[in-house]
Coordinates of C-alpha atoms in Angstrom, one line a residue:
Chain A
X1 CA 0.2 0.1 0.0
X2 CA 2.8 2.5 1.0
X3 CA 3.5 2.6 -3.1
X4 CA 0.2 4.3 -3.8
X5 CA 1.2 7.1 -1.5
X6 CA 5.3 7.1 -2.1
X7 CA 5.0 9.2 -5.1
X8 CA 2.8 11.9 -6.6
X9 CA 1.3 10.9 -9.9
X10 CA 0.8 14.7 -10.7
X11 CA -0.3 15.7 -14.8
X12 CA 2.3 17.9 -16.1
X13 CA 1.1 19.9 -19.6
X14 CA 3.6 22.8 -20.4
X15 CA 4.1 24.6 -17.0
X16 CA 1.1 23.7 -15.7
X17 CA 0.8 20.9 -13.0
X18 CA -2.2 19.3 -12.2
X19 CA -3.4 17.0 -9.5
X20 CA -6.5 15.9 -11.1
X21 CA -6.4 14.1 -14.8
X22 CA -10.1 14.7 -15.2
X23 CA -10.5 18.2 -17.1
X24 CA -14.1 18.9 -17.3
X25 CA -16.0 21.4 -19.6
X26 CA -18.2 24.2 -18.4
X27 CA -21.1 24.0 -20.9
X28 CA -24.6 22.9 -21.0
X29 CA -25.2 23.1 -17.2
X30 CA -28.6 24.4 -16.1
X31 CA -26.7 27.5 -13.9
X32 CA -23.5 28.7 -12.9
X33 CA -24.4 27.5 -9.4
X34 CA -24.7 23.9 -11.0
X35 CA -21.7 24.2 -13.2
X36 CA -19.6 25.2 -10.1
X37 CA -20.8 22.3 -8.0
X38 CA -20.2 19.9 -10.3
X39 CA -16.8 21.2 -11.1
X40 CA -16.1 20.7 -7.2
X41 CA -17.4 17.3 -7.2
X42 CA -15.1 16.2 -9.9
X43 CA -12.2 17.3 -8.4
X44 CA -10.8 18.7 -11.7
X45 CA -8.1 21.7 -11.4
X46 CA -8.6 22.5 -15.0
X47 CA -12.0 23.7 -16.9
X48 CA -12.6 24.6 -20.4
X49 CA -14.3 27.8 -21.1
X50 CA -15.5 29.2 -24.4
X51 CA -14.8 33.1 -25.5
X52 CA -18.3 34.9 -26.4
X53 CA -19.6 38.1 -26.6
X54 CA -20.6 40.1 -23.4
X55 CA -24.1 40.7 -23.1
X56 CA -24.2 44.4 -23.2
X57 CA -28.0 44.7 -22.8
X58 CA -28.0 42.9 -19.4
X59 CA -25.6 44.7 -16.7
X60 CA -26.4 43.0 -14.1
X61 CA -26.4 39.2 -15.4
X62 CA -23.9 37.5 -13.7
X63 CA -21.1 35.7 -15.6
X64 CA -19.3 32.2 -15.3
X65 CA -16.1 34.1 -13.9
X66 CA -18.1 35.1 -11.0
X67 CA -18.1 31.5 -10.0
X68 CA -15.1 30.2 -10.5
X69 CA -12.0 31.0 -9.0
X70 CA -9.1 31.4 -11.4
X71 CA -6.7 31.3 -8.4
X72 CA -8.0 27.4 -7.6
X73 CA -8.6 26.4 -11.2
X74 CA -6.7 26.9 -14.4
X75 CA -9.2 28.0 -16.9
X76 CA -8.5 26.7 -20.5
X77 CA -9.9 28.7 -23.1
X78 CA -11.1 26.8 -26.2
X79 CA -12.1 27.7 -29.7
X80 CA -15.0 25.7 -29.8
X81 CA -17.5 27.1 -32.6
X82 CA -14.3 28.2 -35.1
X83 CA -14.3 26.5 -38.3
X84 CA -11.1 28.1 -39.8
X85 CA -8.1 29.2 -38.8
X86 CA -8.3 32.9 -38.7
X87 CA -11.5 32.6 -36.2
X88 CA -9.7 30.1 -34.1
X89 CA -6.5 32.7 -33.6
X90 CA -8.5 35.8 -33.2
X91 CA -10.6 34.1 -30.4
X92 CA -7.1 32.7 -28.7
X93 CA -5.6 36.0 -28.8
X94 CA -8.3 37.8 -27.2
X95 CA -8.3 34.9 -24.6
X96 CA -5.1 35.5 -23.5
X97 CA -5.6 39.2 -23.4
X98 CA -8.4 38.3 -21.1
X99 CA -6.1 36.6 -18.5
X100 CA -2.5 36.1 -19.9
X101 CA -3.3 32.3 -20.3
X102 CA -1.0 30.8 -22.7
X103 CA -1.8 27.6 -22.2
X104 CA -5.1 26.8 -24.4
X105 CA -7.1 24.4 -26.1
X106 CA -7.3 24.7 -30.2
X107 CA -10.1 23.4 -31.7
X108 CA -10.7 24.2 -35.7
X109 CA -14.0 22.4 -36.4
X110 CA -14.5 21.0 -40.4
X111 CA -18.2 20.1 -40.3
X112 CA -21.3 21.4 -38.6
X113 CA -23.1 17.8 -38.6
X114 CA -20.4 15.8 -36.9
X115 CA -18.0 18.7 -35.5
X116 CA -15.1 16.5 -36.5
X117 CA -11.7 18.9 -36.5
X118 CA -10.6 20.2 -39.7
X119 CA -7.2 18.9 -39.4
X120 CA -5.6 21.0 -42.2
X121 CA -6.4 24.3 -40.5
X122 CA -5.8 22.7 -37.2
X123 CA -2.3 22.2 -38.0
X124 CA -1.8 25.3 -39.9
X125 CA -2.7 27.2 -36.6
X126 CA -0.6 25.3 -34.4
X127 CA 2.2 26.2 -36.2
X128 CA 1.2 30.1 -35.9
X129 CA 0.2 29.7 -32.4
X130 CA 3.4 27.7 -31.2
X131 CA 5.2 30.5 -32.9
X132 CA 3.5 33.3 -31.2
X133 CA 4.6 31.7 -27.4
X134 CA 1.2 29.9 -27.1
X135 CA 1.2 26.5 -25.1
X136 CA -1.0 24.6 -27.7
X137 CA -3.6 21.6 -26.6
X138 CA -4.8 20.2 -29.5
X139 CA -8.4 18.5 -30.5
X140 CA -7.7 16.3 -32.9
X141 CA -9.0 13.2 -35.0
X142 CA -7.3 9.7 -33.5
X143 CA -5.2 9.3 -36.8
X144 CA -1.6 8.5 -35.3
X145 CA 0.0 10.1 -38.1
X146 CA -1.7 13.5 -37.8
X147 CA -1.5 13.3 -34.0
X148 CA 2.6 13.0 -34.6
X149 CA 2.4 15.8 -37.0
X150 CA 0.7 18.3 -34.2
X151 CA 3.5 16.7 -31.9
X152 CA 6.5 17.6 -34.3
X153 CA 4.5 21.3 -34.4
X154 CA 5.3 21.8 -31.1
X155 CA 1.5 21.0 -29.4
X156 CA 1.9 20.7 -25.7
X157 CA -1.1 17.9 -25.4
X158 CA -2.5 16.1 -27.9
X159 CA -6.5 15.5 -27.9
X160 CA -7.8 12.9 -29.9
X161 CA -11.4 12.4 -29.8
X162 CA -13.1 9.2 -28.5
X163 CA -16.1 9.7 -30.9
X164 CA -17.7 13.1 -32.1
X165 CA -18.0 15.9 -29.5
X166 CA -21.4 15.7 -27.6
X167 CA -22.4 12.1 -29.0
X168 CA -21.6 9.8 -25.7
X169 CA -20.7 7.0 -27.6
X170 CA -17.3 6.3 -26.1
X171 CA -13.9 5.2 -27.7
X172 CA -14.6 4.1 -30.9
X173 CA -11.0 3.4 -32.1
X174 CA -8.9 1.7 -29.0
X175 CA -6.6 0.6 -31.4
X176 CA -5.7 4.1 -32.9
X177 CA -5.6 5.7 -29.3
X178 CA -3.2 3.3 -28.2
X179 CA -0.7 3.8 -30.8
X180 CA -1.0 7.3 -30.2
X181 CA -0.6 7.2 -26.5
X182 CA 2.5 5.0 -27.1
X183 CA 4.2 7.1 -29.9
X184 CA 3.4 10.5 -28.5
X185 CA 6.0 12.2 -25.7
X186 CA 3.7 15.1 -24.6
X187 CA 0.5 14.2 -22.7
X188 CA -2.3 12.3 -24.7
X189 CA -5.7 13.4 -23.3
X190 CA -8.6 12.1 -24.5
X191 CA -11.6 14.8 -25.5
X192 CA -14.8 14.7 -26.9
X193 CA -17.6 11.4 -27.1
X194 CA -17.1 10.4 -23.6
X195 CA -20.4 8.8 -22.4
X196 CA -20.2 7.5 -19.3
X197 CA -17.7 6.8 -16.8
X198 CA -16.7 3.8 -17.5
X199 CA -15.8 5.1 -20.9
X200 CA -13.0 7.2 -18.8
X201 CA -12.0 4.4 -17.0
X202 CA -11.2 2.7 -20.3
X203 CA -9.4 5.7 -21.6
X204 CA -7.0 5.8 -19.0
X205 CA -6.6 2.0 -18.8
X206 CA -5.1 2.6 -22.4
X207 CA -2.5 4.9 -21.0
X208 CA -4.0 8.0 -21.8
X209 CA -2.8 11.3 -19.7
X210 CA -6.0 12.4 -19.1
X211 CA -9.9 12.8 -20.1
X212 CA -11.7 15.7 -21.0
X213 CA -15.4 15.5 -20.3
X214 CA -18.3 17.8 -20.3
X215 CA -21.6 16.7 -21.8
X216 CA -21.4 13.4 -19.9
X217 CA -21.6 15.1 -16.8
X218 CA -23.6 17.9 -17.9
X219 CA -26.6 16.0 -19.7
X220 CA -26.5 13.6 -17.5
X221 CA -29.6 13.4 -15.0
X222 CA -27.5 14.1 -11.6
X223 CA -24.6 16.3 -13.2
X224 CA -23.1 16.4 -9.3
X225 CA -23.2 12.9 -8.7
X226 CA -22.0 12.0 -12.4
X227 CA -19.0 14.4 -11.9
X228 CA -18.1 12.6 -8.6
X229 CA -18.4 9.4 -10.6
X230 CA -15.8 10.7 -13.4
X231 CA -13.8 11.6 -10.7
X232 CA -13.7 8.0 -9.4
X233 CA -13.4 6.4 -12.7
X234 CA -10.5 8.5 -13.8
X235 CA -8.4 7.9 -10.7
X236 CA -9.4 3.7 -10.8
X237 CA -8.1 3.8 -14.7
X238 CA -4.9 5.7 -14.1
X239 CA -4.4 3.0 -11.0
X240 CA -5.4 0.2 -13.1
X241 CA -3.3 1.0 -16.1
X242 CA -0.3 1.9 -13.2
X243 CA -0.7 -1.3 -12.0
X244 CA -0.5 -3.1 -14.9
X245 CA -3.7 -5.6 -16.3
X246 CA -2.8 -9.2 -16.2
X247 CA -2.4 -11.4 -19.3
X248 CA -5.6 -12.4 -21.0
X249 CA -5.7 -16.4 -21.7
X250 CA -8.0 -18.5 -24.0
X251 CA -8.6 -21.0 -21.3
X252 CA -9.8 -21.0 -17.6
X253 CA -7.1 -20.5 -14.7
X254 CA -8.2 -21.7 -11.4
X255 CA -7.9 -19.3 -8.4
X256 CA -8.0 -21.4 -5.6
X257 CA -5.2 -24.3 -5.6
X258 CA -5.7 -27.7 -6.5
X259 CA -3.1 -29.1 -4.0
X260 CA -4.9 -30.4 -0.8
X261 CA -8.1 -31.0 -2.6
X262 CA -10.4 -33.5 -0.7
Chain B
X1 CA -22.0 62.5 -30.1
X2 CA -20.8 59.2 -32.2
X3 CA -22.3 56.2 -33.4
X4 CA -20.5 52.9 -32.9
X5 CA -21.3 49.4 -33.0
X6 CA -20.6 47.5 -30.1
X7 CA -20.9 43.8 -29.8
X8 CA -22.9 43.6 -33.4
X9 CA -25.1 46.3 -32.0
X10 CA -25.5 50.2 -32.7
X11 CA -25.0 52.4 -30.0
X12 CA -24.4 56.2 -29.3
X13 CA -21.9 57.2 -27.0
X14 CA -20.8 61.0 -25.8
X15 CA -18.1 62.8 -27.4
X16 CA -14.7 62.5 -26.1
X17 CA -15.8 59.2 -24.8
X18 CA -13.2 56.4 -24.0
X19 CA -12.8 52.9 -24.2
X20 CA -12.6 53.3 -19.9
X21 CA -15.6 55.0 -20.0
X22 CA -17.4 52.8 -21.9
X23 CA -16.5 50.0 -19.7
X24 CA -17.5 52.3 -16.5
X25 CA -21.2 52.8 -18.4
X26 CA -21.5 49.0 -18.7
X27 CA -20.1 47.7 -15.4
X28 CA -17.7 46.0 -16.9
X29 CA -14.5 47.8 -15.4
X30 CA -14.0 45.0 -12.8
X31 CA -14.8 41.9 -15.1
X32 CA -12.2 39.5 -17.0
X33 CA -12.8 41.0 -20.2
X34 CA -11.1 41.4 -23.6
X35 CA -11.5 44.1 -26.1
X36 CA -11.2 44.3 -29.8
X37 CA -11.0 48.0 -31.5
X38 CA -11.4 47.8 -34.9
X39 CA -10.1 44.7 -35.3
X40 CA -7.1 45.1 -33.0
X41 CA -6.9 44.0 -29.9
X42 CA -6.3 46.6 -27.2
X43 CA -3.7 46.3 -24.3
X44 CA -5.7 47.3 -20.7
X45 CA -3.3 50.2 -20.3
X46 CA -4.5 51.9 -23.4
X47 CA -8.5 51.8 -22.2
X48 CA -7.9 55.6 -21.0
X49 CA -5.9 56.6 -24.3
X50 CA -8.3 55.2 -27.2
X51 CA -11.4 57.3 -27.8
X52 CA -14.6 56.3 -29.7
X53 CA -15.4 58.1 -33.0
X54 CA -18.0 57.6 -35.3
X55 CA -18.4 53.9 -37.3
X56 CA -15.8 52.7 -34.7
X57 CA -16.4 48.6 -34.4
X58 CA -15.8 47.2 -30.7
X59 CA -15.8 44.0 -29.5
X60 CA -15.8 43.0 -25.8
X61 CA -15.6 39.3 -25.3
X62 CA -15.2 37.2 -21.8
X63 CA -15.2 33.5 -20.9
X64 CA -18.6 31.6 -21.0
X65 CA -19.0 27.8 -20.5
X66 CA -18.0 25.4 -23.1
X67 CA -16.7 22.1 -23.3

């Protein structure tokens, strides 16, 4: 048991160190109170946020950052909703201005129906952002060649999709995710498509460094309870990976000794 | 008086009105925001120096919930 406590198992992305390997999104919640409670229950110390226009018509309306303390929680600005490099770069430069963040999540979408990433624009944007000093976590397809390309361009984390954003279909191509994990030196974080807690465990057992979840928590019947379920699922998956699973056999192997059988 | 566009909406501001004055008007001075003025990001230290003129386009953005 001592081994469990001996070494801290933190996730390090660029220069940011995280205690939790679960990153949660802050979209789709009923209200900011629910968002804040779910974030707390998830144990996540990094959450994604989107950049949008301030509502100038309602001066008193609360805003997200009134509910999340950036001193305790790392805000990860994303480019959700951007369909080309120009939009994504504009969004992230503004995000950097809001809070001085350099660590950001790049997401350039290619198709409205599947929200599949446009990898050509994604690679183009990654190169420019890295040049500008951003630490770029990149949402991408589960193609090992393109993932390698992103790493070569200087991405700080590779974030392949499990399945389409918000679909809840779970990891569709475990082989590709394993290949990406094996070949990548920077953290690999599963982003998008996680449907339930066990999906997160599978991602972690494949050796992924973290999981990003939004819809699976926010769209569940009890988001705060589901946030807790994800917290535990990610911890379990990580421990299971570190412990190293047993070998699979075709035939049975009795758990009780044969010797001394009456 | 000057007619400007703020977050896609046409508004009128007094003459000699700075970005800083505008933020005060909309109670945004202490919020975490960023401003784009005619396509260029304005540094926080320049809010008092930038005066709004006719047909200026201003975007004020902040963080909202997102995945």
